[in-house]
Short mmCIF file of C-alpha atoms in Angstrom, two decimals:
data_model
loop_
_atom_site.label_atom_id
_atom_site.label_comp_id
_atom_site.label_asym_id
_atom_site.label_seq_id
_atom_site.Cartn_x
_atom_site.Cartn_y
_atom_site.Cartn_z
CA MET A 1 3.44 -25.35 14.52
CA LYS A 2 2.31 -21.19 15.67
CA LEU A 3 1.47 -18.22 14.52
CA HIS A 4 2.10 -14.74 15.67
CA PHE A 5 0.59 -11.54 15.02
CA TYR A 6 2.62 -9.15 15.74
CA GLY A 7 0.72 -6.04 14.41
CA GLY A 8 -1.79 -5.47 11.35
CA ALA A 9 -4.98 -7.24 14.32
CA ARG A 10 -7.86 -5.04 13.88
CA MET A 11 -5.98 -1.85 12.57
CA VAL A 12 -5.08 -1.41 9.00
CA THR A 13 -0.74 -0.85 9.93
CA GLY A 14 2.30 -2.65 11.10
CA SER A 15 2.16 -5.21 9.60
CA ASN A 16 3.65 -8.16 11.35
CA TYR A 17 3.66 -11.40 11.24
CA ILE A 18 5.64 -14.36 12.16
CA LEU A 19 5.02 -18.46 12.02
CA GLU A 20 6.92 -21.08 13.86
CA THR A 21 7.68 -24.23 12.75
CA SER A 22 10.17 -27.02 14.54
CA LEU A 23 13.12 -25.51 12.48
CA GLY A 24 12.30 -21.48 13.24
CA LYS A 25 10.47 -18.97 12.55
CA ILE A 26 9.79 -16.86 9.82
CA MET A 27 8.80 -14.01 9.27
CA ILE A 28 5.91 -12.37 7.32
CA ASP A 29 6.19 -8.27 6.64
CA CYS A 30 7.85 -5.95 9.17
CA GLY A 31 5.59 -2.97 8.30
CA LEU A 32 5.31 -0.03 10.26
CA PHE A 33 2.86 1.52 12.43
CA GLN A 34 1.03 4.79 11.11
CA GLY A 35 -1.67 6.61 12.14
CA ARG A 36 -2.33 8.47 15.70
CA ARG A 37 1.11 9.79 17.84
CA GLU A 38 0.22 6.61 19.78
CA ILE A 39 -0.12 4.19 17.54
CA GLU A 40 2.98 5.51 15.68
CA GLU A 41 4.98 5.36 19.12
CA LYS A 42 5.42 2.00 18.65
CA ASN A 43 7.91 2.04 16.36
CA TYR A 44 10.02 3.05 18.72
CA GLU A 45 9.32 0.01 21.49
CA PRO A 46 11.65 -3.29 20.78
CA PHE A 47 9.80 -5.96 19.31
CA PRO A 48 8.73 -7.74 21.51
CA TYR A 49 10.39 -10.92 20.19
CA LYS A 50 14.65 -12.15 20.22
CA PRO A 51 15.24 -10.76 16.16
CA SER A 52 18.18 -12.77 15.79
CA GLU A 53 16.31 -15.82 16.29
CA ILE A 54 14.26 -14.72 13.40
CA GLY A 55 15.36 -17.03 9.77
CA PHE A 56 13.40 -15.81 7.18
CA VAL A 57 11.53 -12.19 6.55
CA LEU A 58 9.59 -12.71 3.38
CA ILE A 59 8.24 -9.12 2.22
CA THR A 60 4.38 -9.17 0.07
CA HIS A 61 5.23 -5.49 -0.99
CA ALA A 62 6.79 -2.55 -0.82
CA HIS A 63 4.65 -0.30 1.17
CA LEU A 64 6.42 0.91 4.34
CA ASP A 65 3.04 -0.66 6.92
CA HIS A 66 5.21 -3.89 5.49
CA LEU A 67 8.48 -3.13 5.23
CA GLY A 68 8.98 0.17 6.90
CA ARG A 69 10.63 -1.65 10.33
CA LEU A 70 12.92 -3.74 8.42
CA PRO A 71 16.29 -1.23 9.14
CA LYS A 72 14.72 -1.79 13.13
CA LEU A 73 14.44 -5.47 12.70
CA ILE A 74 18.38 -5.72 11.44
CA LYS A 75 19.44 -3.12 14.32
CA GLU A 76 18.21 -5.51 17.26
CA GLY A 77 19.69 -8.46 15.85
CA PHE A 78 18.09 -9.76 12.64
CA ASN A 79 21.04 -11.58 10.35
CA GLY A 80 19.05 -13.41 8.22
CA ARG A 81 17.72 -13.98 4.70
CA ILE A 82 14.66 -11.72 2.85
CA LEU A 83 12.35 -12.23 -0.09
CA ALA A 84 10.37 -10.05 -2.17
CA THR A 85 9.45 -9.36 -5.86
CA ARG A 86 11.81 -7.68 -7.99
CA PRO A 87 10.25 -4.97 -8.29
CA THR A 88 9.61 -4.90 -4.22
CA ILE A 89 12.84 -4.65 -4.09
CA ASP A 90 13.77 -1.97 -6.35
CA PHE A 91 11.64 -0.15 -4.53
CA ALA A 92 12.21 -0.55 -0.60
CA ARG A 93 15.15 1.64 -1.36
CA LEU A 94 13.39 4.65 -1.82
CA MET A 95 10.93 3.96 0.18
CA LEU A 96 12.80 3.43 3.84
CA GLU A 97 15.17 6.10 2.40
CA ASP A 98 12.38 8.67 2.05
CA SER A 99 10.77 6.94 5.77
CA GLN A 100 13.62 7.75 7.19
CA LYS A 101 13.34 11.65 5.87
CA ILE A 102 9.74 11.39 7.48
CA ILE A 103 10.83 9.84 11.03
CA GLN A 104 14.33 13.14 10.84
CA LYS A 105 11.91 15.52 10.56
CA LYS A 106 9.10 14.67 13.62
CA ALA A 107 11.68 13.88 15.46
CA ALA A 108 13.49 17.49 14.98
CA GLN A 109 9.96 19.09 15.40
CA LYS A 110 10.62 17.87 18.88
CA GLY A 111 14.26 19.11 19.15
CA ILE A 112 15.68 15.76 18.89
CA PHE A 113 18.27 15.31 15.75
CA PRO A 114 18.37 10.99 15.42
CA ARG A 115 21.18 9.71 13.00
CA MET A 116 19.87 8.11 9.77
CA ASP A 117 20.13 5.22 9.34
CA ILE A 118 21.41 4.58 6.22
CA GLN A 119 24.11 1.36 7.25
CA GLN A 120 20.86 -0.14 8.35
CA ILE A 121 18.95 0.20 4.57
CA ASP A 122 22.85 -0.38 3.28
CA MET A 123 22.09 -3.59 5.17
CA VAL A 124 18.65 -4.71 4.05
CA MET A 125 19.14 -4.35 0.77
CA GLU A 126 22.34 -6.84 0.63
CA MET A 127 19.97 -9.03 2.76
CA PHE A 128 16.96 -9.24 -0.26
CA GLU A 129 16.62 -12.11 -2.61
CA ALA A 130 14.42 -12.07 -5.50
CA ALA A 131 11.33 -14.34 -5.57
CA GLU A 132 9.67 -14.53 -9.21
CA TYR A 133 6.05 -15.33 -9.45
CA ASP A 134 4.68 -18.73 -9.13
CA ARG A 135 7.73 -20.79 -8.84
CA GLU A 136 8.84 -22.93 -5.12
CA ILE A 137 11.44 -21.52 -2.99
CA LYS A 138 12.40 -24.34 -0.18
CA LEU A 139 13.46 -22.35 2.93
CA ASN A 140 15.16 -25.48 5.32
CA GLU A 141 13.31 -29.18 5.59
CA GLU A 142 10.39 -28.13 6.54
CA VAL A 143 9.31 -25.05 5.00
CA SER A 144 8.83 -23.99 0.65
CA VAL A 145 7.51 -21.10 -0.09
CA CYS A 146 5.66 -19.08 -3.30
CA PHE A 147 4.88 -15.77 -4.48
CA ARG A 148 1.54 -14.83 -6.36
CA GLU A 149 0.48 -12.11 -7.71
CA ALA A 150 -1.62 -9.48 -5.40
CA GLY A 151 -2.83 -6.99 -7.30
CA HIS A 152 -2.03 -4.81 -5.07
CA VAL A 153 1.43 -2.99 -6.26
CA LEU A 154 3.55 -3.77 -9.20
CA GLY A 155 5.67 -6.53 -7.40
CA SER A 156 2.85 -7.33 -4.54
CA ALA A 157 2.74 -10.79 -3.63
CA VAL A 158 0.22 -13.63 -1.93
CA ILE A 159 2.12 -15.59 -0.36
CA GLU A 160 2.25 -19.43 -0.05
CA CYS A 161 3.75 -21.11 2.72
CA LYS A 162 4.07 -25.50 2.93
CA VAL A 163 4.79 -26.48 5.35
CA ARG A 164 5.52 -30.40 6.81
CA GLU A 165 7.38 -30.65 9.90
CA GLN A 166 9.13 -33.19 11.42
CA GLY A 167 6.87 -36.56 12.30
CA GLN A 168 4.21 -35.71 10.33
CA GLU A 169 2.64 -36.92 6.94
CA LYS A 170 1.00 -34.28 5.91
CA GLU A 171 1.63 -30.99 4.89
CA LYS A 172 -0.10 -28.10 5.71
CA LYS A 173 -0.54 -24.84 3.55
CA ILE A 174 -0.65 -21.40 5.03
CA VAL A 175 -1.92 -18.55 2.51
CA PHE A 176 -0.21 -15.00 3.50
CA SER A 177 -2.80 -12.41 1.37
CA GLY A 178 -0.71 -8.93 2.24
CA ASP A 179 -3.28 -6.43 0.66
CA LEU A 180 -5.01 -7.74 -2.43
CA GLY A 181 -6.16 -5.78 -5.41
CA THR A 182 -9.40 -5.41 -7.24
CA ALA A 183 -9.64 -7.47 -10.92
CA GLY A 184 -8.80 -5.24 -13.54
CA THR A 185 -6.45 -2.54 -12.28
CA PRO A 186 -5.24 -0.43 -14.58
CA ILE A 187 -1.43 -1.60 -14.80
CA LEU A 188 -1.71 -4.93 -12.65
CA GLN A 189 -2.54 -7.96 -13.36
CA ASP A 190 -5.22 -9.65 -11.69
CA PRO A 191 -4.67 -10.83 -7.97
CA PHE A 192 -4.16 -14.88 -8.16
CA ARG A 193 -6.75 -17.11 -7.33
CA ILE A 194 -5.48 -19.97 -4.85
CA LYS A 195 -7.61 -23.05 -4.89
CA ASN A 196 -7.24 -24.91 -1.65
CA ALA A 197 -5.46 -23.82 2.03
CA ASP A 198 -5.54 -25.49 5.76
CA TYR A 199 -5.64 -21.83 6.75
CA VAL A 200 -5.86 -18.35 5.50
CA VAL A 201 -4.30 -14.58 6.43
CA MET A 202 -6.05 -12.11 4.77
CA GLU A 203 -6.30 -8.49 5.03
CA SER A 204 -9.80 -6.22 5.51
CA THR A 205 -8.71 -2.50 4.38
CA TYR A 206 -12.71 -2.54 2.99
CA GLY A 207 -13.76 -5.48 4.47
CA ASP A 208 -16.95 -3.74 5.54
CA ARG A 209 -17.70 -1.76 1.87
CA LEU A 210 -17.92 -1.17 -1.56
CA HIS A 211 -16.34 0.66 -3.71
CA GLU A 212 -17.62 2.98 -6.38
CA ALA A 213 -17.75 1.26 -9.48
CA ARG A 214 -13.93 1.33 -10.83
CA GLY A 215 -15.52 2.61 -14.93
CA GLU A 216 -16.44 5.84 -12.67
CA CYS A 217 -12.75 7.17 -11.17
CA LYS A 218 -12.46 8.31 -14.79
CA ASN A 219 -15.52 10.08 -15.85
CA THR A 220 -15.75 11.57 -12.01
CA ILE A 221 -11.97 12.88 -12.61
CA GLU A 222 -13.07 14.36 -16.09
CA ASP A 223 -16.47 16.14 -14.14
CA VAL A 224 -14.00 17.73 -11.99
CA VAL A 225 -11.32 18.43 -13.79
CA GLU A 226 -13.34 20.37 -16.18
CA GLU A 227 -15.19 21.76 -13.38
CA THR A 228 -12.30 23.19 -11.64
CA ILE A 229 -11.24 24.73 -15.06
CA ALA A 230 -14.23 26.24 -15.64
CA ARG A 231 -13.57 28.40 -12.37
CA GLY A 232 -10.07 29.00 -13.32
CA GLY A 233 -9.03 26.98 -10.81
CA VAL A 234 -6.34 24.61 -9.16
CA LEU A 235 -6.91 21.23 -8.99
CA MET A 236 -4.56 19.07 -5.97
CA ILE A 237 -4.63 16.25 -5.77
CA PRO A 238 -2.95 13.67 -2.74
CA SER A 239 -1.29 10.72 -3.56
CA PHE A 240 0.44 7.74 -2.63
CA ALA A 241 4.01 7.41 -4.40
CA LEU A 242 3.97 4.22 -4.97
CA GLU A 243 0.80 3.20 -7.34
CA ARG A 244 -1.58 5.77 -6.69
CA THR A 245 0.67 8.42 -8.61
CA GLN A 246 0.60 6.02 -11.47
CA GLN A 247 -2.83 5.07 -11.64
CA LEU A 248 -3.90 8.50 -12.10
CA LEU A 249 -0.75 8.87 -14.65
CA TYR A 250 -2.33 6.31 -16.83
CA HIS A 251 -5.75 7.65 -16.37
CA PHE A 252 -4.61 10.69 -17.46
CA ASN A 253 -2.84 10.12 -20.38
CA ASP A 254 -6.02 8.30 -21.65
CA LEU A 255 -8.14 11.69 -20.70
CA VAL A 256 -5.49 13.92 -22.86
CA GLU A 257 -4.51 11.79 -25.47
CA ASN A 258 -7.95 11.30 -26.89
CA SER A 259 -8.69 14.79 -25.68
CA ARG A 260 -11.15 13.95 -23.36
CA ILE A 261 -10.46 16.91 -20.84
CA PRO A 262 -8.66 20.42 -22.08
CA ARG A 263 -5.23 20.91 -21.82
CA THR A 264 -4.07 22.02 -18.91
CA PRO A 265 -0.10 21.64 -17.31
CA ILE A 266 -0.75 18.79 -14.69
CA PHE A 267 2.47 18.82 -12.43
CA VAL A 268 3.45 15.39 -10.23
CA ASP A 269 4.90 17.36 -7.48
CA SER A 270 6.70 14.05 -5.83
CA PRO A 271 10.21 13.42 -5.85
CA LEU A 272 9.67 9.78 -4.39
CA ALA A 273 6.62 9.45 -7.24
CA ILE A 274 8.88 10.16 -9.67
CA LYS A 275 11.77 7.98 -8.90
CA LEU A 276 8.79 4.97 -7.85
CA THR A 277 7.64 5.66 -11.66
CA GLU A 278 11.13 5.09 -13.22
CA ILE A 279 11.12 1.55 -11.75
CA TYR A 280 7.63 0.88 -13.13
CA ARG A 281 9.43 2.47 -16.48
CA ARG A 282 11.92 -0.52 -16.27
CA HIS A 283 9.42 -3.57 -14.91
CA SER A 284 6.98 -3.40 -17.32
CA GLU A 285 7.10 -7.27 -17.99
CA TYR A 286 4.70 -7.34 -14.85
CA PHE A 287 2.26 -4.95 -15.97
CA ASP A 288 -1.41 -6.29 -17.60
CA LYS A 289 -1.68 -7.22 -20.83
CA GLU A 290 -3.80 -3.83 -21.64
CA ALA A 291 -0.92 -1.44 -20.19
CA LEU A 292 1.64 -3.54 -22.34
CA SER A 293 -0.04 -2.93 -25.82
CA LEU A 294 -0.73 0.23 -25.03
CA ILE A 295 3.94 0.05 -24.95
CA GLU A 296 3.94 -2.51 -27.88
CA SER A 297 1.64 0.17 -29.97
CA GLY A 298 3.92 3.59 -29.13
CA ASP A 299 2.21 4.78 -25.88
CA LYS A 300 4.11 5.82 -23.21
CA ILE A 301 1.46 5.81 -20.88
CA PHE A 302 3.93 8.17 -18.56
CA LYS A 303 4.75 10.93 -20.65
CA PHE A 304 2.37 12.66 -22.92
CA PRO A 305 1.43 16.07 -23.72
CA ASP A 306 2.00 18.93 -20.73
CA LEU A 307 2.79 16.85 -18.08
CA LYS A 308 5.91 17.57 -15.86
CA PHE A 309 7.76 16.09 -12.95
CA THR A 310 9.18 18.34 -10.88
CA LEU A 311 12.11 16.95 -9.18
CA SER A 312 14.33 19.68 -7.01
CA THR A 313 12.08 22.01 -4.84
CA ASN A 314 12.98 24.97 -6.86
CA GLU A 315 10.79 22.91 -9.63
CA SER A 316 8.01 22.07 -6.75
CA ARG A 317 8.16 26.53 -6.13
CA ALA A 318 7.81 27.48 -8.99
CA ILE A 319 4.44 26.14 -9.96
CA ASN A 320 3.68 28.96 -8.08
CA ASN A 321 4.71 30.44 -10.77
CA THR A 322 2.30 29.19 -13.28
CA PRO A 323 -1.15 30.94 -13.93
CA ALA A 324 -4.39 28.29 -12.80
CA PRO A 325 -5.83 26.47 -14.75
CA LYS A 326 -3.49 23.55 -13.26
CA ILE A 327 -3.55 20.58 -11.64
CA ILE A 328 -0.95 19.38 -8.91
CA ILE A 329 -0.76 15.50 -8.10
CA ALA A 330 1.56 15.56 -4.64
CA GLY A 331 2.61 13.37 -1.70
CA SER A 332 1.75 12.25 0.86
CA GLY A 333 -1.60 10.89 -0.15
CA MET A 334 -3.15 11.52 3.73
CA SER A 335 -2.07 15.29 3.65
CA GLN A 336 0.91 14.08 6.68
CA GLY A 337 3.42 15.88 5.19
CA GLY A 338 5.20 16.15 2.03
CA ARG A 339 5.18 19.03 -0.50
CA ILE A 340 0.89 18.65 -0.69
CA ILE A 341 0.67 20.34 2.87
CA HIS A 342 2.60 23.39 0.87
CA HIS A 343 -0.08 23.59 -2.25
CA GLU A 344 -3.09 23.21 0.59
CA LEU A 345 -1.78 25.94 2.55
CA ARG A 346 -1.28 28.35 -0.83
CA TYR A 347 -4.64 27.32 -1.96
CA LEU A 348 -7.40 25.82 0.60
CA SER A 349 -8.85 28.94 0.82
CA ASP A 350 -9.50 29.62 -2.84
CA PRO A 351 -13.16 28.77 -3.07
CA LYS A 352 -12.26 28.72 -7.29
CA ASN A 353 -10.23 25.82 -5.91
CA THR A 354 -10.79 21.57 -6.00
CA LEU A 355 -8.98 19.28 -2.90
CA LEU A 356 -9.85 15.65 -4.79
CA PHE A 357 -8.84 12.58 -2.40
CA VAL A 358 -8.33 9.53 -4.43
CA THR A 359 -7.30 7.52 -1.30
CA TYR A 360 -8.50 6.05 2.14
CA GLN A 361 -7.32 9.05 4.44
CA ALA A 362 -7.01 7.01 7.68
CA GLN A 363 -8.07 8.48 10.89
CA GLY A 364 -5.73 10.92 13.38
CA THR A 365 -4.29 12.60 9.52
CA LEU A 366 -4.86 16.16 8.13
CA GLY A 367 -6.62 14.44 5.05
CA ARG A 368 -9.42 12.84 7.62
CA LYS A 369 -10.16 16.44 9.12
CA ILE A 370 -10.38 18.07 5.67
CA PHE A 371 -12.59 14.91 4.63
CA GLU A 372 -14.92 14.50 7.30
CA GLY A 373 -15.52 18.44 6.76
CA ALA A 374 -13.35 20.65 8.91
CA LYS A 375 -13.97 24.21 7.60
CA ALA A 376 -10.21 24.78 9.42
CA ILE A 377 -7.24 22.85 9.22
CA ARG A 378 -3.35 24.37 10.85
CA ILE A 379 -0.63 23.28 8.42
CA MET A 380 2.22 24.69 9.43
CA GLY A 381 1.91 26.64 11.99
CA GLN A 382 -0.91 28.75 10.50
CA ASP A 383 -4.18 28.15 10.60
CA VAL A 384 -6.30 27.90 6.60
CA ALA A 385 -10.03 28.50 6.43
CA ILE A 386 -11.30 25.22 4.30
CA ARG A 387 -13.29 27.91 1.15
CA ALA A 388 -12.41 24.90 -1.57
CA ARG A 389 -14.44 21.95 -3.08
CA ILE A 390 -13.67 19.05 -1.51
CA GLU A 391 -14.23 16.01 -3.82
CA TYR A 392 -13.59 12.43 -3.61
CA VAL A 393 -13.43 9.20 -5.78
CA GLY A 394 -13.44 5.65 -4.05
CA GLY A 395 -12.89 3.26 -6.77
CA TYR A 396 -9.24 4.02 -7.05
CA SER A 397 -7.86 2.24 -4.08
CA SER A 398 -5.57 -0.37 -4.55
CA HIS A 399 -7.38 -2.69 -2.23
CA ALA A 400 -10.33 -4.89 -2.92
CA ASP A 401 -13.52 -3.61 -1.34
CA GLN A 402 -16.12 -6.85 0.72
CA LYS A 403 -17.20 -7.72 -2.82
CA GLY A 404 -13.23 -8.37 -3.73
CA LEU A 405 -12.14 -10.21 -1.14
CA MET A 406 -15.34 -12.61 -1.21
CA ASP A 407 -14.39 -13.35 -4.25
CA TRP A 408 -11.05 -14.19 -4.06
CA LEU A 409 -11.69 -16.35 -1.10
CA SER A 410 -14.21 -18.45 -2.81
CA SER A 411 -11.30 -19.97 -4.74
CA MET A 412 -10.92 -22.11 -1.73
CA THR A 413 -13.66 -22.30 -1.06
CA GLU A 414 -14.71 -24.75 -4.19
CA ALA A 415 -12.97 -27.47 -3.50
CA ASP A 416 -14.29 -30.40 -1.36
CA SER A 417 -14.30 -29.71 2.36
CA SER A 418 -11.32 -31.29 3.48
CA LYS A 419 -10.02 -29.01 1.16
CA LYS A 420 -11.37 -26.10 2.36
CA PRO A 421 -9.24 -24.18 4.83
CA LYS A 422 -9.54 -24.71 9.01
CA LYS A 423 -9.42 -21.37 9.88
CA VAL A 424 -9.43 -17.35 8.19
CA PHE A 425 -7.89 -15.04 10.50
CA VAL A 426 -8.70 -11.56 9.36
CA CYS A 427 -5.92 -9.25 9.80
CA HIS A 428 -5.02 -5.16 8.21
CA GLY A 429 -8.18 -3.37 9.01
CA GLU A 430 -9.87 -1.39 11.37
CA GLU A 431 -11.84 -3.34 13.83
CA ASP A 432 -15.01 -2.29 12.45
CA SER A 433 -14.04 -3.78 8.53
CA SER A 434 -12.06 -6.72 10.02
CA LEU A 435 -15.14 -8.15 12.29
CA GLY A 436 -17.72 -7.16 9.21
CA LEU A 437 -15.53 -9.07 7.05
CA ALA A 438 -15.56 -11.88 9.41
CA GLU A 439 -19.23 -11.94 9.92
CA LYS A 440 -19.53 -12.00 6.13
CA ILE A 441 -17.09 -15.10 5.67
CA LYS A 442 -18.92 -16.80 8.27
CA SER A 443 -22.47 -16.30 7.19
CA ASP A 444 -21.86 -16.53 3.16
CA PHE A 445 -18.87 -19.84 3.47
CA GLY A 446 -19.77 -21.69 6.66
CA LEU A 447 -15.64 -21.08 7.67
CA ALA A 448 -14.37 -21.37 11.08
CA VAL A 449 -13.30 -16.99 11.38
CA GLU A 450 -10.76 -15.38 13.77
CA VAL A 451 -10.23 -11.23 14.33
CA PRO A 452 -6.97 -12.02 16.09
CA ARG A 453 -5.06 -9.18 18.47
CA ILE A 454 -2.05 -8.21 18.24
CA GLY A 455 -0.11 -10.06 20.94
CA ASP A 456 -2.24 -13.48 20.15
CA VAL A 457 -0.40 -16.46 19.47
CA VAL A 458 -2.55 -19.14 17.53
CA SER A 459 -1.95 -23.11 17.30
CA LEU A 460 -2.29 -24.98 13.66
CA THR A 461 -2.55 -28.55 14.07
#
């Protein structure tokens, strides 16, 4: 049995792993590379394997860095089965269509006008099969898999693969963490704690650092809102459409319903986020007990006074006609595109206004430049002086920090030595984060750890 690393190794994006057994190849995630230009160019390269040889694709969740290359996989010959949870499947079409629009826009800037691959997206959707949490699915005579709650976004999964190859008496368990959330994340259930594994492939986005306490997030937002309103300013919040926007709405619902912030218009100016929020409403059975309790009491957590969803372009433009103070939540979360850049162009140069980051800002993004203190930036061909206040709330991350990652892994180290992982592969993180977590795992748990590179192949004996 072999494990191939084709993405998400010593970088955050492009998750793509293949588990190879004597009966075939099983892919875990097929994500887009995102970030700097040289990283994103990997999306246009041929796959370093034959997609036609892949029998199954298991998708951990609906973020593009985990499923964004599925249309390309089909275009290059994949004709197998794709398994994911029901929310992930429902999110997938919206995420993939939005991705295609972004790709088209970037290509058009270079004078290239590619055809939107709607046909491949349709084929992806036809190949999806729903996996329920905690129910074992037999893929073939050697492999069965089980999807567990990951607590990262709605429907996100840790995937357990149990393999008993022909001629082998002992079964091996390989656990793919996907992206792990933090216990206590609003709306979501906590990550499932797995008791034992032979091998673990785990993420390390925040493997070398700790988050701000989650309880401080709401207080910080409350303070920032009050200060911006007192100045008569505009509060801009760049936000990921999936999960972060819904978390923000959950917290704003509490702040508004309990009169903790002054009444002011709150706009969700992201068509994708608006459509994804509707899918959240349809899948409330995946919510945690607190969110379900609020809903049962009659609280519509995604609908409260002064909240406005601006779906059309005209509705978005009309935000400009609403006098300050006002709050605008818009994508993209790293200011790489989307409607947020129109608001940044209009409002960043005014010191009365505030730009509040609630998401990780990857290297090479416009958001990272602003976050690191740039005095001026270029947006849509125009130079913009940055005079607005720049604030950051770290506790909103949907990724576990080092402590959360270690807590999750600890449940696999409490068993007797024969059931502890033989090796942990630390992936899905910038190099410093992955190496930092690897060192922590070695020192605290005494486990064998490897930080693979793209292209590495390891034998799982």
